[in-house]
Coordinates of C-alpha atoms in Angstrom, one line a residue:
M1 CA 142.7 99.9 -47.3
A2 CA 145.7 100.8 -45.2
E3 CA 148.6 102.6 -46.9
Y4 CA 151.5 100.4 -46.3
G5 CA 155.0 100.3 -47.9
R6 CA 155.0 98.2 -51.0
Y7 CA 158.3 96.6 -50.4
P8 CA 159.1 93.7 -47.9
S9 CA 161.7 94.2 -45.2
H10 CA 164.7 91.9 -44.8
N11 CA 164.9 89.9 -41.6
Y12 CA 163.2 92.6 -39.6
A13 CA 165.8 95.2 -40.5
P14 CA 164.1 97.7 -42.8
S15 CA 166.0 98.8 -45.9
A16 CA 165.3 101.5 -48.4
P17 CA 163.2 100.4 -51.3
P18 CA 164.7 100.7 -54.8
M19 CA 164.5 104.0 -56.5
P20 CA 162.3 104.4 -59.6
D21 CA 164.1 104.0 -62.9
S22 CA 163.3 107.6 -63.9
Y23 CA 165.3 108.9 -60.9
S24 CA 168.8 108.0 -62.1
A25 CA 168.3 110.4 -65.0
S26 CA 167.2 113.3 -62.9
R27 CA 169.4 113.3 -59.8
P28 CA 170.0 116.8 -58.6
P29 CA 173.5 118.3 -58.2
T30 CA 175.4 117.8 -55.0
E31 CA 176.4 121.4 -54.1
G32 CA 175.8 122.4 -50.5
Y33 CA 176.2 118.9 -49.0
A34 CA 178.7 117.8 -46.5
Y35 CA 178.8 114.3 -47.8
P36 CA 179.4 112.7 -51.2
P37 CA 176.8 111.6 -53.8
P38 CA 175.2 108.2 -53.4
P39 CA 177.7 105.4 -54.2
T40 CA 177.4 103.6 -57.4
S41 CA 176.2 100.0 -57.3
H42 CA 179.0 98.4 -59.3
S43 CA 179.7 94.7 -58.7
Y44 CA 183.2 93.8 -57.9
P45 CA 184.7 90.3 -57.9
Y46 CA 186.4 91.1 -54.7
P47 CA 186.1 88.7 -51.8
S48 CA 186.9 89.8 -48.2
P49 CA 190.6 89.3 -47.4
W50 CA 189.8 88.0 -44.0
A51 CA 187.0 86.4 -42.1
S52 CA 185.3 87.6 -38.9
G53 CA 186.7 86.3 -35.6
A54 CA 183.6 84.4 -34.6
G55 CA 181.6 82.3 -37.0
G56 CA 183.9 82.8 -40.1
S57 CA 181.6 85.4 -41.7
Y58 CA 183.1 86.9 -44.8
F59 CA 181.9 90.0 -46.8
P60 CA 179.4 88.9 -49.4
P61 CA 180.7 88.3 -52.9
G62 CA 180.7 91.5 -54.9
T63 CA 181.1 93.8 -51.9
P64 CA 182.8 97.1 -53.2
P65 CA 186.4 97.5 -52.0
E66 CA 185.7 100.8 -50.4
V67 CA 183.1 99.1 -48.1
I68 CA 185.7 96.6 -47.0
R69 CA 188.3 99.2 -46.5
S70 CA 185.9 101.3 -44.4
F71 CA 185.2 98.3 -42.1
Q72 CA 188.9 97.4 -41.8
T73 CA 189.9 100.9 -40.9
V74 CA 187.6 101.1 -37.9
D75 CA 188.1 97.4 -36.8
R76 CA 191.4 98.1 -35.2
D77 CA 191.6 94.9 -33.2
R78 CA 190.9 92.8 -36.3
S79 CA 188.2 90.9 -34.5
G80 CA 185.9 90.9 -37.5
F81 CA 183.3 92.8 -35.6
I82 CA 182.7 96.5 -34.9
D83 CA 180.9 98.2 -32.0
E84 CA 178.8 101.3 -32.0
S85 CA 181.7 103.8 -31.7
E86 CA 183.5 102.1 -34.6
L87 CA 180.3 102.1 -36.7
Q88 CA 179.8 105.8 -35.9
A89 CA 183.4 106.5 -37.1
A90 CA 182.9 104.6 -40.3
L91 CA 179.6 106.2 -41.3
S92 CA 180.6 109.7 -40.2
S93 CA 183.7 109.5 -42.4
A94 CA 181.7 108.2 -45.4
Y95 CA 178.6 110.4 -45.2
Q96 CA 178.3 113.0 -42.5
K97 CA 178.3 112.9 -38.7
F98 CA 175.9 110.3 -37.4
S99 CA 174.4 110.8 -34.0
I100 CA 174.9 108.0 -31.4
R101 CA 171.1 107.7 -31.2
T102 CA 170.9 106.8 -34.9
I103 CA 173.9 104.6 -34.6
R104 CA 172.3 102.6 -31.8
L105 CA 169.1 102.1 -33.9
L106 CA 171.2 100.8 -36.8
M107 CA 173.1 98.5 -34.5
F108 CA 169.8 97.1 -33.3
L109 CA 168.4 96.6 -36.8
F110 CA 171.6 95.2 -38.4
K111 CA 173.0 93.3 -35.4
N112 CA 175.0 90.2 -35.9
P113 CA 173.0 87.0 -34.9
S114 CA 175.9 85.5 -33.1
N115 CA 177.1 88.7 -31.4
P116 CA 174.1 91.0 -30.9
S117 CA 176.2 93.9 -29.5
K118 CA 178.4 94.0 -32.6
M119 CA 178.1 94.2 -36.3
G120 CA 180.0 91.9 -38.7
P121 CA 181.0 92.2 -42.3
V122 CA 177.7 90.8 -43.7
E123 CA 175.6 93.3 -41.7
F124 CA 178.0 96.2 -42.5
A125 CA 177.8 95.5 -46.2
A126 CA 174.0 95.3 -46.0
L127 CA 173.8 98.6 -44.0
W128 CA 176.1 100.4 -46.4
G129 CA 174.0 99.5 -49.4
C130 CA 170.8 100.5 -47.5
L131 CA 172.2 103.9 -46.6
G132 CA 173.2 104.5 -50.2
Q133 CA 169.5 104.0 -51.2
W134 CA 168.3 106.2 -48.3
Q135 CA 170.7 108.9 -49.4
A136 CA 169.4 108.9 -52.9
I137 CA 165.9 109.5 -51.6
F138 CA 167.3 112.3 -49.4
Y139 CA 168.8 114.0 -52.4
R140 CA 165.6 113.6 -54.4
F141 CA 163.4 115.3 -51.8
D142 CA 165.7 118.0 -50.4
R143 CA 164.4 120.3 -53.1
D144 CA 165.9 123.5 -51.7
R145 CA 169.3 121.9 -51.5
S146 CA 169.6 123.0 -47.8
G147 CA 171.1 119.7 -46.7
K148 CA 168.0 119.2 -44.5
I149 CA 164.6 117.7 -44.9
D150 CA 161.6 119.7 -43.6
S151 CA 158.2 118.4 -42.7
V152 CA 156.7 118.8 -46.2
E153 CA 159.7 117.1 -47.8
L154 CA 159.6 114.3 -45.3
K155 CA 155.9 113.7 -45.9
D156 CA 156.5 113.6 -49.7
A157 CA 159.4 111.2 -49.3
L158 CA 157.4 108.8 -47.2
I159 CA 154.5 108.9 -49.5
S160 CA 156.8 108.1 -52.4
L161 CA 157.8 104.9 -50.5
G162 CA 154.1 104.0 -50.0
Y163 CA 153.6 105.3 -46.4
A164 CA 150.7 107.8 -46.1
V165 CA 151.8 109.1 -42.7
P166 CA 149.3 111.5 -41.1
Q167 CA 150.5 115.1 -40.8
S168 CA 150.2 114.8 -37.0
V169 CA 152.7 112.0 -37.0
I170 CA 155.0 113.9 -39.4
Q171 CA 155.0 116.9 -36.9
V172 CA 155.9 114.6 -34.0
L173 CA 158.8 113.1 -36.0
V174 CA 160.2 116.4 -37.1
S175 CA 159.8 118.0 -33.6
N176 CA 162.3 115.4 -32.2
Y177 CA 165.0 117.1 -34.3
T178 CA 164.3 120.8 -33.7
D179 CA 167.5 122.8 -33.7
S180 CA 168.7 125.5 -31.3
Y181 CA 166.7 128.1 -33.3
G182 CA 163.4 126.2 -33.0
R183 CA 163.5 125.0 -36.6
G184 CA 162.4 121.4 -37.2
A185 CA 164.4 119.8 -40.0
L186 CA 166.2 116.5 -40.5
S187 CA 169.8 116.0 -41.4
F188 CA 170.7 112.8 -43.3
D189 CA 171.1 110.6 -40.2
N190 CA 167.9 111.9 -38.7
F191 CA 166.1 111.2 -42.0
V192 CA 167.5 107.6 -42.0
E193 CA 166.3 107.2 -38.5
C194 CA 162.8 108.4 -39.2
G195 CA 162.5 106.4 -42.4
M196 CA 163.6 103.2 -40.7
I197 CA 161.3 103.7 -37.7
V198 CA 158.3 104.2 -40.0
K199 CA 159.2 101.3 -42.2
G200 CA 160.1 99.0 -39.4
L201 CA 157.0 99.7 -37.3
T202 CA 154.8 99.4 -40.4
E203 CA 156.3 96.0 -41.2
K204 CA 155.7 94.8 -37.7
F205 CA 152.2 96.1 -37.7
K206 CA 151.5 94.3 -41.0
E207 CA 152.3 91.0 -39.3
K208 CA 149.2 91.5 -37.2
D209 CA 147.1 93.2 -39.8
T210 CA 147.1 90.3 -42.2
R211 CA 144.0 91.7 -44.1
Y212 CA 145.5 95.2 -44.6
T213 CA 142.5 96.8 -42.9
G214 CA 144.6 99.4 -41.1
S215 CA 143.6 97.9 -37.7
A216 CA 145.2 95.2 -35.6
T217 CA 144.9 93.8 -32.1
F218 CA 148.0 93.5 -29.9
S219 CA 148.6 92.2 -26.4
Y220 CA 150.3 94.6 -24.1
D221 CA 153.6 92.6 -24.2
D222 CA 153.5 92.5 -28.0
F223 CA 153.0 96.2 -28.2
L224 CA 155.9 97.0 -25.9
M225 CA 158.2 94.5 -27.8
M226 CA 157.3 96.2 -31.0
I227 CA 157.7 99.9 -29.9
I228 CA 160.5 100.0 -27.3
P229 CA 163.4 98.9 -29.6
F230 CA 162.6 101.9 -31.8
I231 CA 162.2 104.5 -29.2
V232 CA 164.9 103.4 -26.7
P233 CA 168.0 102.9 -28.8

């Protein structure tokens, strides 16, 4: 049987699966990182102070105030939507620098239905929570505390999520992020990008492989529509 992720995606945008209960008691220290530890998941009775400019979309109830502040800080024109440069500024200040390639993938996956080139409060809040979960996974598998995920750590992380990705594919993924010294390793934003690509493509593949055999038949058009959004951000 094919080794698929055990958790469903949400409206095509893949999100990190929940961490096991045992992880919260064994989270490693944060020394050596250029970004803060994963945000806590407190629930705040804090409605958004303003609606988006188009469609009247508010932040979901319980959105942490720091998420709302981050959105407001970069939404300088108060339109209620942010573009890719504004999203990059928000995430880079909260975590670490995000490459524009990763940002464009996130914009595609979490785009606003009424304004596909922008992201609204609902999508931003969903993305923020998703990144917190991916960051927790990153901390867990960066065992040498280098701030990078190597090929062995990446494979272990994906297996923990239910994706038995072949070593040949792992090498292809890591080779895309080789540094100037020829070392293949993933920073946090690279890790998010790889994880979302694997999860997103797996979920799309599962739509065709309804019996979970590990095989599926695609038309040429369907194949291109599935692959291109992930490789041409």
